[in-house]
Amino acid sequence: MSEWRLYEVFVRSKHGLNHKHVGSVHAADAEMAMENARDLYTRRNEGVSIWVVPSDMITASASDEKEVLFDPSEDKVYRHASFYELPDEVGHM
Amino acid sequence: MYAQLVETGAKRVKSLDEMSPEERAFQEKIDAETKIEPKNWMPEGYRKTLVRQISQHAHSEVVGMLPEGNWVTRAPTLKRKLQLMAKIQDEAGHGLYLYSAMETLGADRDEEIEKLHQGKAKYSSIFNYPTLNWADMGAVGWLVDGAAIVNQVVLQRTSYGPYSRAMIRICKEESFHQRQGYQILLDMMREGTEEQKQMVQDAINRLWWPALMMFGPHDDESPNSQQSMAWKIKRKSNDELRQMFIDQTVPQLEYLGCTAPDPDLKWNEETGHYDFGEINWQEFYDVLKGNGPCNRERINTRKKAIEEGAWVREAAVAYAKKQKQRAAAA
């Protein structure tokens, strides 16, 4: 079965939510990957929508690169609302 | 448990000072409870230990379908038959979640399955015992899945991300297995004939000790445990888990109105735990070596399933090819 392509499976658990990665399946084609994903990951109403994506089509960042890759966002505190202090009198904003 | 005697390749645990900078950074991450993900650097021993443990765990789920498959055509009612099939399908699913987690470590699914068929990879000793009467379906669900839950609940916190996530998914489904098993036994004890009640006691007598063996050897006889615990692949020791299982199971046993085949089993007021007798370790090692009542039968059944299913896999590939050609022509 390993010679069959590997697909990553993403499931939307409820309407309005994002698809979330749940695991992977092997399949001869995308249609079969969809059926296998349904049988494997949604046996108890876990989903309303499924994506299957060939694993080799995904470009991923290495988690060890964390510091380097995400470095540019670390020194920009002014991008957060909490950076801006408001007088109590102004109330909630 | 579902993974027993997993070889780590380590004679003893290295101290932080003895480690290479990479190893030390890795161990510090583990100590800080940061999950390890597939693309992170990891020591080769950690990777190999995980492949062994996860594949052994997956093989156990898959072989675990066989003792129950024995009763699908003989379930006493349609309701019981449907429940049993749903449980067996879950076991297949659990095997697949785990093989999928194992593949993130670079292991090949077919190769690992081949190792099982050649007797090079282990699976849990418990599945080498036969299921002789219908009450065994109840006792397997209650005791075997119950022991599995005790172990797997702890493994949800294991240090490798994909394994931990597979465990979380599996645990959600396991409690159905245990409850349906216990209910089979409850029904037989409440409404059954004298003979049926004896079947329940007989099933417990045969499966009690093998269920306790699932947790593996004593801590001091378990040389690989220390390294596995340091890597946080394992989170609790074999003896701790076995005690947890006994403490939670004995009251359920008493509620059934049955007994355990252990004259030394009794509540210890001082320790707040149940004391219990010594396990027959010779039997445990014999079964693990391949000489249990059903080892050969289980492996032969697995091989036969792969061989006889070959045409289905070939047909699926041929169909996918044809569909692709048709789509290209249209």
GROMACS .gro file of C-alpha atoms in nm:
model
  423
    1MET     CA    1   0.000   0.000   0.000
    2SER     CA    2   0.299   0.229   0.049
    3GLU     CA    3   0.333   0.263  -0.328
    4TRP     CA    4  -0.002   0.440  -0.328
    5ARG     CA    5   0.020   0.815  -0.294
    6LEU     CA    6  -0.002   0.964   0.054
    7TYR     CA    7  -0.273   1.227   0.109
    8GLU     CA    8  -0.304   1.460   0.408
    9VAL     CA    9  -0.658   1.488   0.541
   10PHE     CA   10  -0.824   1.808   0.665
   11VAL     CA   11  -1.170   1.807   0.822
   12ARG     CA   12  -1.412   2.093   0.885
   13SER     CA   13  -1.585   1.981   1.202
   14LYS     CA   14  -1.870   2.233   1.193
   15HIS     CA   15  -2.006   2.490   0.950
   16GLY     CA   16  -1.824   2.817   1.002
   17LEU     CA   17  -1.499   2.661   1.131
   18ASN     CA   18  -1.166   2.614   0.950
   19HIS     CA   19  -1.055   2.283   0.811
   20LYS     CA   20  -0.810   2.120   1.050
   21HIS     CA   21  -0.540   1.863   0.979
   22VAL     CA   22  -0.633   1.522   1.123
   23GLY     CA   23  -0.392   1.270   0.967
   24SER     CA   24  -0.323   1.097   0.639
   25VAL     CA   25  -0.439   0.813   0.415
   26HIS     CA   26  -0.292   0.617   0.124
   27ALA     CA   27  -0.500   0.592  -0.192
   28ALA     CA   28  -0.477   0.506  -0.561
   29ASP     CA   29  -0.636   0.840  -0.654
   30ALA     CA   30  -0.801   1.146  -0.503
   31GLU     CA   31  -1.150   0.998  -0.514
   32MET     CA   32  -1.038   0.695  -0.317
   33ALA     CA   33  -0.847   0.919  -0.076
   34MET     CA   34  -1.172   1.103  -0.010
   35GLU     CA   35  -1.359   0.778   0.060
   36ASN     CA   36  -1.081   0.644   0.281
   37ALA     CA   37  -1.068   0.972   0.472
   38ARG     CA   38  -1.442   0.960   0.528
   39ASP     CA   39  -1.426   0.603   0.660
   40LEU     CA   40  -1.124   0.670   0.877
   41TYR     CA   41  -1.173   1.018   1.019
   42THR     CA   42  -1.550   1.078   1.023
   43ARG     CA   43  -1.708   0.762   1.164
   44ARG     CA   44  -1.888   0.963   1.435
   45ASN     CA   45  -2.008   1.282   1.265
   46GLU     CA   46  -1.672   1.451   1.313
   47GLY     CA   47  -1.704   1.652   0.995
   48VAL     CA   48  -1.917   1.838   0.743
   49SER     CA   49  -1.643   1.878   0.482
   50ILE     CA   50  -1.316   1.704   0.395
   51TRP     CA   51  -1.008   1.815   0.199
   52VAL     CA   52  -0.752   1.561   0.080
   53VAL     CA   53  -0.419   1.698  -0.042
   54PRO     CA   54  -0.128   1.496  -0.184
   55SER     CA   55   0.137   1.515   0.090
   56ASP     CA   56   0.415   1.588  -0.158
   57MET     CA   57   0.230   1.902  -0.270
   58ILE     CA   58   0.264   2.065   0.070
   59THR     CA   59   0.552   2.302   0.136
   60ALA     CA   60   0.614   2.321   0.510
   61SER     CA   61   0.840   2.527   0.730
   62ALA     CA   62   1.067   2.322   0.954
   63SER     CA   63   0.967   2.375   1.314
   64ASP     CA   64   1.336   2.413   1.403
   65GLU     CA   65   1.346   2.724   1.183
   66LYS     CA   66   1.100   2.888   1.417
   67GLU     CA   67   1.335   3.159   1.540
   68VAL     CA   68   1.465   3.257   1.199
   69LEU     CA   69   1.144   3.236   1.002
   70PHE     CA   70   0.923   3.418   1.247
   71ASP     CA   71   1.185   3.661   1.366
   72PRO     CA   72   1.052   3.960   1.166
   73SER     CA   73   0.728   3.963   1.364
   74GLU     CA   74   0.891   3.949   1.705
   75ASP     CA   75   1.005   4.311   1.740
   76LYS     CA   76   0.685   4.473   1.618
   77VAL     CA   77   0.493   4.510   1.939
   78TYR     CA   78   0.304   4.806   1.789
   79ARG     CA   79   0.104   4.555   1.581
   80HIS     CA   80  -0.086   4.448   1.891
   81ALA     CA   81  -0.382   4.639   2.031
   82SER     CA   82  -0.240   4.606   2.380
   83PHE     CA   83   0.050   4.836   2.279
   84TYR     CA   84  -0.183   5.136   2.280
   85GLU     CA   85  -0.283   5.250   2.626
   86LEU     CA   86  -0.611   5.433   2.666
   87PRO     CA   87  -0.735   5.637   2.962
   88ASP     CA   88  -0.996   5.450   3.169
   89GLU     CA   89  -1.249   5.723   3.094
   90VAL     CA   90  -1.256   5.624   2.726
   91GLY     CA   91  -1.384   5.281   2.822
   92HIS     CA   92  -1.375   4.974   2.602
   93MET     CA   93  -1.237   5.012   2.251
   94MET     CA   94   0.047  -0.279   2.712
   95TYR     CA   95  -0.009  -0.261   2.339
   96ALA     CA   96   0.364  -0.206   2.314
   97GLN     CA   97   0.569  -0.435   2.538
   98LEU     CA   98   0.946  -0.450   2.573
   99VAL     CA   99   1.023  -0.179   2.319
  100GLU     CA  100   1.399  -0.177   2.252
  101THR     CA  101   1.558   0.169   2.284
  102GLY     CA  102   1.916   0.067   2.203
  103ALA     CA  103   2.037   0.251   2.516
  104LYS     CA  104   2.222   0.078   2.797
  105ARG     CA  105   2.171   0.373   3.026
  106VAL     CA  106   2.039   0.727   3.009
  107LYS     CA  107   2.298   0.993   2.919
  108SER     CA  108   2.330   1.299   3.139
  109LEU     CA  109   2.297   1.645   2.982
  110ASP     CA  110   2.677   1.694   3.007
  111GLU     CA  111   2.749   1.384   2.801
  112MET     CA  112   2.524   1.492   2.517
  113SER     CA  113   2.616   1.666   2.192
  114PRO     CA  114   2.479   2.022   2.161
  115GLU     CA  115   2.198   1.895   1.936
  116GLU     CA  116   2.106   1.616   2.177
  117ARG     CA  117   2.108   1.858   2.468
  118ALA     CA  118   1.881   2.107   2.291
  119PHE     CA  119   1.649   1.818   2.208
  120GLN     CA  120   1.642   1.689   2.566
  121GLU     CA  121   1.578   2.039   2.699
  122LYS     CA  122   1.283   2.072   2.468
  123ILE     CA  123   1.146   1.741   2.597
  124ASP     CA  124   1.203   1.851   2.956
  125ALA     CA  125   1.013   2.172   2.884
  126GLU     CA  126   0.720   1.963   2.754
  127THR     CA  127   0.754   2.097   2.399
  128LYS     CA  128   0.617   1.839   2.155
  129ILE     CA  129   0.858   1.703   1.894
  130GLU     CA  130   0.727   1.731   1.538
  131PRO     CA  131   0.829   1.534   1.225
  132LYS     CA  132   1.063   1.798   1.082
  133ASN     CA  133   1.251   1.861   1.410
  134TRP     CA  134   1.598   1.721   1.467
  135MET     CA  135   1.584   1.409   1.685
  136PRO     CA  136   1.840   1.149   1.802
  137GLU     CA  137   1.840   0.836   1.586
  138GLY     CA  138   1.760   0.628   1.896
  139TYR     CA  139   1.448   0.834   1.964
  140ARG     CA  140   1.330   0.791   1.606
  141LYS     CA  141   1.396   0.415   1.605
  142THR     CA  142   1.233   0.362   1.944
  143LEU     CA  143   0.924   0.548   1.829
  144VAL     CA  144   0.901   0.353   1.503
  145ARG     CA  145   0.924   0.030   1.705
  146GLN     CA  146   0.670   0.139   1.962
  147ILE     CA  147   0.418   0.294   1.723
  148SER     CA  148   0.438   0.006   1.475
  149GLN     CA  149   0.399  -0.245   1.757
  150HIS     CA  150   0.101  -0.048   1.880
  151ALA     CA  151  -0.049  -0.038   1.528
  152HIS     CA  152   0.011  -0.411   1.473
  153SER     CA  153  -0.167  -0.479   1.804
  154GLU     CA  154  -0.473  -0.288   1.690
  155VAL     CA  155  -0.480  -0.476   1.362
  156VAL     CA  156  -0.418  -0.824   1.506
  157GLY     CA  157  -0.663  -0.729   1.782
  158MET     CA  158  -0.945  -0.747   1.530
  159LEU     CA  159  -0.896  -1.122   1.488
  160PRO     CA  160  -1.012  -1.261   1.826
  161GLU     CA  161  -1.330  -1.055   1.789
  162GLY     CA  162  -1.378  -1.136   1.421
  163ASN     CA  163  -1.421  -1.492   1.545
  164TRP     CA  164  -1.761  -1.394   1.691
  165VAL     CA  165  -1.915  -1.169   1.424
  166THR     CA  166  -2.112  -1.450   1.262
  167ARG     CA  167  -2.210  -1.593   1.600
  168ALA     CA  168  -2.317  -1.283   1.791
  169PRO     CA  169  -2.639  -1.364   1.979
  170THR     CA  170  -2.847  -1.075   1.840
  171LEU     CA  171  -2.835  -0.833   1.548
  172LYS     CA  172  -2.772  -0.547   1.792
  173ARG     CA  173  -2.467  -0.721   1.939
  174LYS     CA  174  -2.343  -0.802   1.591
  175LEU     CA  175  -2.363  -0.438   1.480
  176GLN     CA  176  -2.186  -0.321   1.796
  177LEU     CA  177  -1.912  -0.579   1.750
  178MET     CA  178  -1.857  -0.480   1.387
  179ALA     CA  179  -1.841  -0.112   1.482
  180LYS     CA  180  -1.580  -0.193   1.746
  181ILE     CA  181  -1.374  -0.402   1.503
  182GLN     CA  182  -1.390  -0.122   1.245
  183ASP     CA  183  -1.260   0.117   1.514
  184GLU     CA  184  -0.962  -0.114   1.578
  185ALA     CA  185  -0.880  -0.104   1.207
  186GLY     CA  186  -0.908   0.274   1.224
  187HIS     CA  187  -0.678   0.290   1.526
  188GLY     CA  188  -0.422   0.081   1.341
  189LEU     CA  189  -0.440   0.323   1.048
  190TYR     CA  190  -0.406   0.638   1.265
  191LEU     CA  191  -0.096   0.482   1.414
  192TYR     CA  192   0.061   0.369   1.086
  193SER     CA  193   0.001   0.722   0.963
  194ALA     CA  194   0.182   0.866   1.269
  195MET     CA  195   0.464   0.615   1.217
  196GLU     CA  196   0.511   0.723   0.855
  197THR     CA  197   0.584   1.080   0.967
  198LEU     CA  198   0.910   0.935   1.108
  199GLY     CA  199   1.015   0.818   0.764
  200ALA     CA  200   0.920   0.452   0.819
  201ASP     CA  201   0.756   0.260   0.536
  202ARG     CA  202   0.420   0.105   0.611
  203ASP     CA  203   0.460  -0.205   0.394
  204GLU     CA  204   0.807  -0.275   0.530
  205GLU     CA  205   0.687  -0.257   0.889
  206ILE     CA  206   0.392  -0.484   0.813
  207GLU     CA  207   0.630  -0.726   0.643
  208LYS     CA  208   0.838  -0.735   0.963
  209LEU     CA  209   0.526  -0.837   1.153
  210HIS     CA  210   0.459  -1.118   0.907
  211GLN     CA  211   0.816  -1.242   0.933
  212GLY     CA  212   0.792  -1.248   1.312
  213LYS     CA  213   1.049  -0.968   1.349
  214ALA     CA  214   0.801  -0.718   1.492
  215LYS     CA  215   0.591  -0.782   1.799
  216TYR     CA  216   0.232  -0.708   1.888
  217SER     CA  217   0.059  -0.728   2.225
  218SER     CA  218   0.075  -1.072   2.390
  219ILE     CA  219  -0.295  -1.055   2.476
  220PHE     CA  220  -0.413  -1.123   2.121
  221ASN     CA  221  -0.253  -1.466   2.120
  222TYR     CA  222  -0.523  -1.603   2.346
  223PRO     CA  223  -0.834  -1.762   2.195
  224THR     CA  224  -1.189  -1.629   2.238
  225LEU     CA  225  -1.381  -1.941   2.330
  226ASN     CA  226  -1.729  -1.828   2.431
  227TRP     CA  227  -1.954  -1.524   2.382
  228ALA     CA  228  -1.868  -1.389   2.728
  229ASP     CA  229  -1.511  -1.350   2.598
  230MET     CA  230  -1.639  -1.064   2.381
  231GLY     CA  231  -1.755  -0.894   2.698
  232ALA     CA  232  -1.437  -0.970   2.889
  233VAL     CA  233  -1.214  -0.854   2.602
  234GLY     CA  234  -1.399  -0.521   2.576
  235TRP     CA  235  -1.400  -0.467   2.949
  236LEU     CA  236  -1.055  -0.598   3.052
  237VAL     CA  237  -0.841  -0.573   2.738
  238ASP     CA  238  -0.973  -0.240   2.614
  239GLY     CA  239  -0.984  -0.126   2.977
  240ALA     CA  240  -0.612  -0.200   3.017
  241ALA     CA  241  -0.545  -0.033   2.683
  242ILE     CA  242  -0.727   0.282   2.798
  243VAL     CA  243  -0.519   0.310   3.116
  244ASN     CA  244  -0.205   0.305   2.906
  245GLN     CA  245  -0.334   0.520   2.622
  246VAL     CA  246  -0.474   0.796   2.839
  247VAL     CA  247  -0.119   0.852   2.965
  248LEU     CA  248   0.024   0.827   2.613
  249GLN     CA  249  -0.186   1.126   2.506
  250ARG     CA  250   0.095   1.326   2.670
  251THR     CA  251   0.374   1.140   2.489
  252SER     CA  252   0.648   1.368   2.354
  253TYR     CA  253   0.604   1.300   1.981
  254GLY     CA  254   0.326   1.520   1.837
  255PRO     CA  255   0.174   1.287   1.576
  256TYR     CA  256   0.170   0.993   1.822
  257SER     CA  257   0.013   1.206   2.091
  258ARG     CA  258  -0.257   1.332   1.855
  259ALA     CA  259  -0.336   0.979   1.735
  260MET     CA  260  -0.372   0.876   2.101
  261ILE     CA  261  -0.615   1.157   2.173
  262ARG     CA  262  -0.833   1.045   1.884
  263ILE     CA  263  -0.811   0.680   1.989
  264CYS     CA  264  -0.899   0.750   2.353
  265LYS     CA  265  -1.219   0.926   2.248
  266GLU     CA  266  -1.332   0.605   2.082
  267GLU     CA  267  -1.210   0.347   2.332
  268SER     CA  268  -1.459   0.413   2.607
  269PHE     CA  269  -1.738   0.287   2.380
  270HIS     CA  270  -1.542  -0.038   2.351
  271GLN     CA  271  -1.505  -0.086   2.722
  272ARG     CA  272  -1.865  -0.001   2.803
  273GLN     CA  273  -2.010  -0.231   2.539
  274GLY     CA  274  -1.793  -0.512   2.679
  275TYR     CA  275  -1.898  -0.452   3.036
  276GLN     CA  276  -2.262  -0.435   2.931
  277ILE     CA  277  -2.239  -0.776   2.763
  278LEU     CA  278  -2.121  -0.920   3.096
  279LEU     CA  279  -2.377  -0.728   3.302
  280ASP     CA  280  -2.663  -0.856   3.086
  281MET     CA  281  -2.539  -1.212   3.116
  282MET     CA  282  -2.503  -1.183   3.495
  283ARG     CA  283  -2.842  -1.014   3.543
  284GLU     CA  284  -3.059  -1.204   3.299
  285GLY     CA  285  -2.858  -1.507   3.202
  286THR     CA  286  -2.906  -1.871   3.289
  287GLU     CA  287  -2.680  -2.040   3.541
  288GLU     CA  288  -2.473  -2.172   3.253
  289GLN     CA  289  -2.435  -1.826   3.101
  290LYS     CA  290  -2.322  -1.683   3.434
  291GLN     CA  291  -2.059  -1.954   3.450
  292MET     CA  292  -1.944  -1.852   3.103
  293VAL     CA  293  -1.876  -1.501   3.236
  294GLN     CA  294  -1.670  -1.631   3.526
  295ASP     CA  295  -1.485  -1.867   3.293
  296ALA     CA  296  -1.399  -1.580   3.055
  297ILE     CA  297  -1.268  -1.371   3.345
  298ASN     CA  298  -1.066  -1.664   3.478
  299ARG     CA  299  -0.891  -1.707   3.144
  300LEU     CA  300  -0.839  -1.339   3.055
  301TRP     CA  301  -0.758  -1.183   3.393
  302TRP     CA  302  -0.386  -1.267   3.406
  303PRO     CA  303  -0.319  -1.210   3.034
  304ALA     CA  304  -0.480  -0.864   3.075
  305LEU     CA  305  -0.240  -0.783   3.361
  306MET     CA  306   0.052  -0.900   3.146
  307MET     CA  307  -0.038  -0.636   2.887
  308PHE     CA  308   0.146  -0.375   3.096
  309GLY     CA  309   0.476  -0.558   3.045
  310PRO     CA  310   0.745  -0.676   3.289
  311HIS     CA  311   0.816  -0.527   3.632
  312ASP     CA  312   0.995  -0.193   3.628
  313ASP     CA  313   1.324  -0.347   3.746
  314GLU     CA  314   1.303  -0.608   3.466
  315SER     CA  315   1.236  -0.345   3.204
  316PRO     CA  316   1.576  -0.211   3.088
  317ASN     CA  317   1.435   0.011   2.814
  318SER     CA  318   1.186   0.191   3.032
  319GLN     CA  319   1.431   0.444   3.172
  320GLN     CA  320   1.535   0.579   2.834
  321SER     CA  321   1.175   0.583   2.711
  322MET     CA  322   1.073   0.774   3.023
  323ALA     CA  323   1.362   1.022   2.982
  324TRP     CA  324   1.245   1.089   2.625
  325LYS     CA  325   0.890   1.105   2.758
  326ILE     CA  326   0.778   0.852   2.500
  327LYS     CA  327   0.653   0.665   2.805
  328ARG     CA  328   0.502   0.871   3.085
  329LYS     CA  329   0.431   0.616   3.357
  330SER     CA  330   0.604   0.289   3.446
  331ASN     CA  331   0.460  -0.057   3.378
  332ASP     CA  332   0.396  -0.130   3.746
  333GLU     CA  333   0.228   0.206   3.809
  334LEU     CA  334  -0.008   0.153   3.517
  335ARG     CA  335  -0.086  -0.204   3.619
  336GLN     CA  336  -0.175  -0.089   3.969
  337MET     CA  337  -0.400   0.186   3.833
  338PHE     CA  338  -0.581  -0.070   3.621
  339ILE     CA  339  -0.633  -0.312   3.908
  340ASP     CA  340  -0.755  -0.040   4.143
  341GLN     CA  341  -1.019   0.075   3.899
  342THR     CA  342  -1.121  -0.272   3.780
  343VAL     CA  343  -1.175  -0.466   4.103
  344PRO     CA  344  -1.486  -0.268   4.210
  345GLN     CA  345  -1.634  -0.330   3.863
  346LEU     CA  346  -1.556  -0.700   3.904
  347GLU     CA  347  -1.731  -0.707   4.238
  348TYR     CA  348  -2.035  -0.527   4.097
  349LEU     CA  349  -2.065  -0.803   3.837
  350GLY     CA  350  -2.070  -1.054   4.119
  351CYS     CA  351  -1.764  -1.234   3.984
  352THR     CA  352  -1.419  -1.311   4.125
  353ALA     CA  353  -1.062  -1.287   3.998
  354PRO     CA  354  -0.850  -1.603   3.972
  355ASP     CA  355  -0.606  -1.460   4.226
  356PRO     CA  356  -0.625  -1.567   4.592
  357ASP     CA  357  -0.386  -1.285   4.688
  358LEU     CA  358  -0.606  -1.008   4.554
  359LYS     CA  359  -0.723  -0.794   4.845
  360TRP     CA  360  -0.766  -0.432   4.947
  361ASN     CA  361  -0.474  -0.288   5.142
  362GLU     CA  362  -0.599  -0.021   5.382
  363GLU     CA  363  -0.248   0.107   5.445
  364THR     CA  364  -0.139   0.168   5.087
  365GLY     CA  365  -0.483   0.255   4.956
  366HIS     CA  366  -0.434   0.007   4.672
  367TYR     CA  367  -0.518  -0.354   4.598
  368ASP     CA  368  -0.247  -0.611   4.661
  369PHE     CA  369  -0.229  -0.887   4.404
  370GLY     CA  370  -0.040  -1.208   4.331
  371GLU     CA  371   0.265  -1.261   4.111
  372ILE     CA  372   0.219  -1.288   3.736
  373ASN     CA  373   0.340  -1.602   3.560
  374TRP     CA  374   0.626  -1.434   3.374
  375GLN     CA  375   0.738  -1.754   3.206
  376GLU     CA  376   0.403  -1.760   3.027
  377PHE     CA  377   0.441  -1.394   2.931
  378TYR     CA  378   0.783  -1.448   2.771
  379ASP     CA  379   0.669  -1.769   2.600
  380VAL     CA  380   0.375  -1.592   2.439
  381LEU     CA  381   0.592  -1.299   2.336
  382LYS     CA  382   0.842  -1.537   2.176
  383GLY     CA  383   0.568  -1.679   1.958
  384ASN     CA  384   0.457  -1.979   2.159
  385GLY     CA  385   0.120  -1.864   2.285
  386PRO     CA  386  -0.198  -2.056   2.203
  387CYS     CA  387  -0.274  -1.858   1.884
  388ASN     CA  388   0.048  -1.687   1.763
  389ARG     CA  389   0.083  -1.890   1.442
  390GLU     CA  390  -0.285  -1.872   1.361
  391ARG     CA  391  -0.290  -1.493   1.400
  392ILE     CA  392   0.007  -1.432   1.172
  393ASN     CA  393  -0.119  -1.678   0.913
  394THR     CA  394  -0.456  -1.504   0.909
  395ARG     CA  395  -0.285  -1.168   0.857
  396LYS     CA  396  -0.073  -1.300   0.571
  397LYS     CA  397  -0.373  -1.463   0.409
  398ALA     CA  398  -0.570  -1.138   0.427
  399ILE     CA  399  -0.290  -0.950   0.251
  400GLU     CA  400  -0.244  -1.219  -0.014
  401GLU     CA  401  -0.612  -1.271  -0.085
  402GLY     CA  402  -0.676  -0.898  -0.096
  403ALA     CA  403  -0.407  -0.838  -0.358
  404TRP     CA  404  -0.655  -0.843  -0.646
  405VAL     CA  405  -0.863  -0.570  -0.481
  406ARG     CA  406  -0.560  -0.342  -0.458
  407GLU     CA  407  -0.463  -0.420  -0.816
  408ALA     CA  408  -0.818  -0.347  -0.935
  409ALA     CA  409  -0.815  -0.013  -0.752
  410VAL     CA  410  -0.493   0.089  -0.925
  411ALA     CA  411  -0.626  -0.021  -1.267
  412TYR     CA  412  -0.948   0.172  -1.208
  413ALA     CA  413  -0.764   0.488  -1.101
  414LYS     CA  414  -0.546   0.464  -1.413
  415LYS     CA  415  -0.847   0.423  -1.640
  416GLN     CA  416  -1.028   0.718  -1.481
  417LYS     CA  417  -0.720   0.933  -1.535
  418GLN     CA  418  -0.695   0.832  -1.902
  419ARG     CA  419  -1.064   0.903  -1.953
  420ALA     CA  420  -1.034   1.244  -1.793
  421ALA     CA  421  -0.734   1.322  -2.013
  422ALA     CA  422  -0.919   1.213  -2.329
  423ALA     CA  423  -1.233   1.414  -2.251
   0.00000   0.00000   0.00000
